[in-house]
Backbone as JSON, one array per atom type, in Angstrom:
{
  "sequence": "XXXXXXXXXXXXXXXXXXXXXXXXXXXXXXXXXXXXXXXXXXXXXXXXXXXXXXXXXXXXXXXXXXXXXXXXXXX",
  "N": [[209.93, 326.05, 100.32], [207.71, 325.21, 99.13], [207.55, 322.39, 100.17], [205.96, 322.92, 102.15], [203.46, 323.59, 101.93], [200.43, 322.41, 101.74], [199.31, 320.57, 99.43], [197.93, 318.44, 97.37], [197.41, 316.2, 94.76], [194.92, 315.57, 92.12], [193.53, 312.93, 91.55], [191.22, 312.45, 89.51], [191.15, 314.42, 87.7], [192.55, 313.28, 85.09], [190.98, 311.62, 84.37], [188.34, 313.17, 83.75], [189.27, 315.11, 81.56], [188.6, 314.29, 78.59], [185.88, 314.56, 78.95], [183.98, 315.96, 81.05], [185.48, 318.65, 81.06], [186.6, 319.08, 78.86], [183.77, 320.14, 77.91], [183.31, 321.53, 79.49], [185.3, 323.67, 78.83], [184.24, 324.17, 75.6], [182.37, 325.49, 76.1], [182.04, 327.24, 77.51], [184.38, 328.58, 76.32], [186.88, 328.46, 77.05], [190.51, 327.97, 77.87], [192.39, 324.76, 78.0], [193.42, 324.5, 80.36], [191.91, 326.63, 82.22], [189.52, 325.36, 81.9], [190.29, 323.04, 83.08], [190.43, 323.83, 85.84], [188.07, 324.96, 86.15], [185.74, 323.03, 86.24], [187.41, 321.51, 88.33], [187.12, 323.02, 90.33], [184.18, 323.05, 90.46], [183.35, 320.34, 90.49], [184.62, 319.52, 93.37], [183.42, 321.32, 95.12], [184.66, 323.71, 95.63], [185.34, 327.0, 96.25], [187.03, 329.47, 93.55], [189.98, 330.74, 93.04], [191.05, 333.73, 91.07], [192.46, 336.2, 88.97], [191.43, 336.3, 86.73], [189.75, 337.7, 83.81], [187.95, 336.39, 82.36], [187.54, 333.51, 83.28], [186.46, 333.79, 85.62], [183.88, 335.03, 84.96], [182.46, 332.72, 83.81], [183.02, 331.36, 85.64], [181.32, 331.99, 87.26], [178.82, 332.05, 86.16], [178.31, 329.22, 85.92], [178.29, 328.74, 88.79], [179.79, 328.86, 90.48], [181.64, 329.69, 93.68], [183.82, 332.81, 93.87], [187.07, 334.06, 95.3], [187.6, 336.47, 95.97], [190.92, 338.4, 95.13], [192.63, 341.04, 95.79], [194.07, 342.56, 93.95], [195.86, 345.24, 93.86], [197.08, 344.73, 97.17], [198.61, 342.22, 96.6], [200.92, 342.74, 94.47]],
  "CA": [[208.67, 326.69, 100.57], [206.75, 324.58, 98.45], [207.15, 321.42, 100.77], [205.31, 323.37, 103.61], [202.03, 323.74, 101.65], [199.47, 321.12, 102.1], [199.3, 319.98, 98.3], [197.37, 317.4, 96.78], [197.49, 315.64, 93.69], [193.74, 315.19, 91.75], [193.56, 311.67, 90.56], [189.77, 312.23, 88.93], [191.55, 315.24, 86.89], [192.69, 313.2, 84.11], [189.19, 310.74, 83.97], [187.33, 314.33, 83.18], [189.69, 315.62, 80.64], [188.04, 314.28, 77.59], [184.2, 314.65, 78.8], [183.24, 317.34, 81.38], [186.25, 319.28, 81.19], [186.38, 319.62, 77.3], [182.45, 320.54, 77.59], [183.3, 323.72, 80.2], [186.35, 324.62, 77.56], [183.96, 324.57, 74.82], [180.49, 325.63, 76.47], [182.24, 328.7, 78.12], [185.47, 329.27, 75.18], [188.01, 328.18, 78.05], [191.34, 327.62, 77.24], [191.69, 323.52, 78.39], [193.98, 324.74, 81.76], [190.94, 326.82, 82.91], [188.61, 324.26, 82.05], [190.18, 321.89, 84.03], [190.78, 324.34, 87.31], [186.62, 325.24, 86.67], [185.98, 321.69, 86.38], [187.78, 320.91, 89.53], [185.9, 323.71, 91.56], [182.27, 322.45, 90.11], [183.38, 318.68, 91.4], [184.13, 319.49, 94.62], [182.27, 322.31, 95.7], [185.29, 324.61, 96.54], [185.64, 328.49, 95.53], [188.68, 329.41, 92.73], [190.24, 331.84, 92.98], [191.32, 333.65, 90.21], [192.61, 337.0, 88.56], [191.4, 336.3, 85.28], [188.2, 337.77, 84.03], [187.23, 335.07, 81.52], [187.61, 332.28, 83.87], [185.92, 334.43, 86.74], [182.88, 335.12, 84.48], [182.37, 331.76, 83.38], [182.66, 330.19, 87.08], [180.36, 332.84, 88.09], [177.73, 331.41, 85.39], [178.25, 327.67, 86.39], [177.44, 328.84, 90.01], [181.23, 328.78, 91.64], [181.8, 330.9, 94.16], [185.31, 333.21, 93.67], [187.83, 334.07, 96.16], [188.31, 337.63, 95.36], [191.35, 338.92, 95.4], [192.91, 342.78, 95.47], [195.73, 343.07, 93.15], [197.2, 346.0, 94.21], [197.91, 343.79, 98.08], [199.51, 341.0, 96.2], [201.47, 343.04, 94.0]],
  "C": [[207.5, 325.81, 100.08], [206.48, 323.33, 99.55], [206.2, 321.84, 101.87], [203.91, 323.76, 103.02], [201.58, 322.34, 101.7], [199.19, 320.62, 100.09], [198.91, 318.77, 98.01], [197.48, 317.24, 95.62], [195.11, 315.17, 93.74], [193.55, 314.19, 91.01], [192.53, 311.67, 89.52], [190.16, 313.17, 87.88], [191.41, 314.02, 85.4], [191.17, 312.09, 84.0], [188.14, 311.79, 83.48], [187.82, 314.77, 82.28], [188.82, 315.35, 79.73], [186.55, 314.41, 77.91], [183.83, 315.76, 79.73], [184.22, 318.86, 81.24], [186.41, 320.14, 79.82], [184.99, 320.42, 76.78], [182.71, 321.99, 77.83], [184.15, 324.42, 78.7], [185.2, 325.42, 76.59], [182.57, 325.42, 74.85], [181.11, 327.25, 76.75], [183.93, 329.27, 77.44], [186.66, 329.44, 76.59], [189.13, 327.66, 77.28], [191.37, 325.83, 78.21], [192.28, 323.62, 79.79], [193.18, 325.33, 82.64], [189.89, 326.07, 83.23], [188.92, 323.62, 83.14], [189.71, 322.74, 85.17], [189.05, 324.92, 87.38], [185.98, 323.7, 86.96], [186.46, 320.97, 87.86], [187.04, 321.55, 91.03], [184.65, 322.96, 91.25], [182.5, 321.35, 90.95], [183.24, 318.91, 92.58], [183.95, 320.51, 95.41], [183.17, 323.67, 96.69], [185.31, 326.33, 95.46], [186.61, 328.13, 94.34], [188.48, 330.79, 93.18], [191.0, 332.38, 91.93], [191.44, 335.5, 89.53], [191.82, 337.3, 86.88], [189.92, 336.18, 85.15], [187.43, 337.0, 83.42], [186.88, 333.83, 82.14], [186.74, 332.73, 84.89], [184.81, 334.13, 86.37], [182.23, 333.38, 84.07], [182.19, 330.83, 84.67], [181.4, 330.95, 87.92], [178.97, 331.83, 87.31], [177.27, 329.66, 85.87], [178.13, 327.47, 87.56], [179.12, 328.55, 90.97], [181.33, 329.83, 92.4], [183.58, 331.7, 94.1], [185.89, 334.08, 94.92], [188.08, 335.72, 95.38], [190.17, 338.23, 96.12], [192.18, 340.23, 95.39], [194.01, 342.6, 95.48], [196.77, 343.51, 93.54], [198.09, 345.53, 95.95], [198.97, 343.04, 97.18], [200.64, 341.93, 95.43], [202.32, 343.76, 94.65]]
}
């Protein structure tokens, strides 16, 4: 299943770890796995999507737009 998604690898990921990535963590109390995945929306200008209201709130503030999605579907 997995080979049939379109999947990319983010080479610029680890070049932000220690400087914009560590900023979001600490600017918006991200753990450093959200950071990155807000971090990677801000760069290139795509939605997240995301269940989690800390990470939501925080991409909302930094101007991301979020992919909502309804729980009780997925579940």
């Amino acid at each position: 299943m997995l080979q049939s998604l379109l999947i990319q690898v983010d080479l610029a990921t680890d070049a932000n770890a220690l400087g914009t990535t560590l900023m979001l963590g600490r600017q918006e109390g991200l753990a450093a796995y959200d950071a990155a995945y807000l971090e990677l929306a801000l760069r290139l200008g795509l939605p997240l999507a995301t269940i989690d209201t800390r990470l939501a709130e925080a991409a909302s503030r930094c101007g991301v737009d979020l992919v909502v999605v309804d729980e009780e579907k997925s579940s």
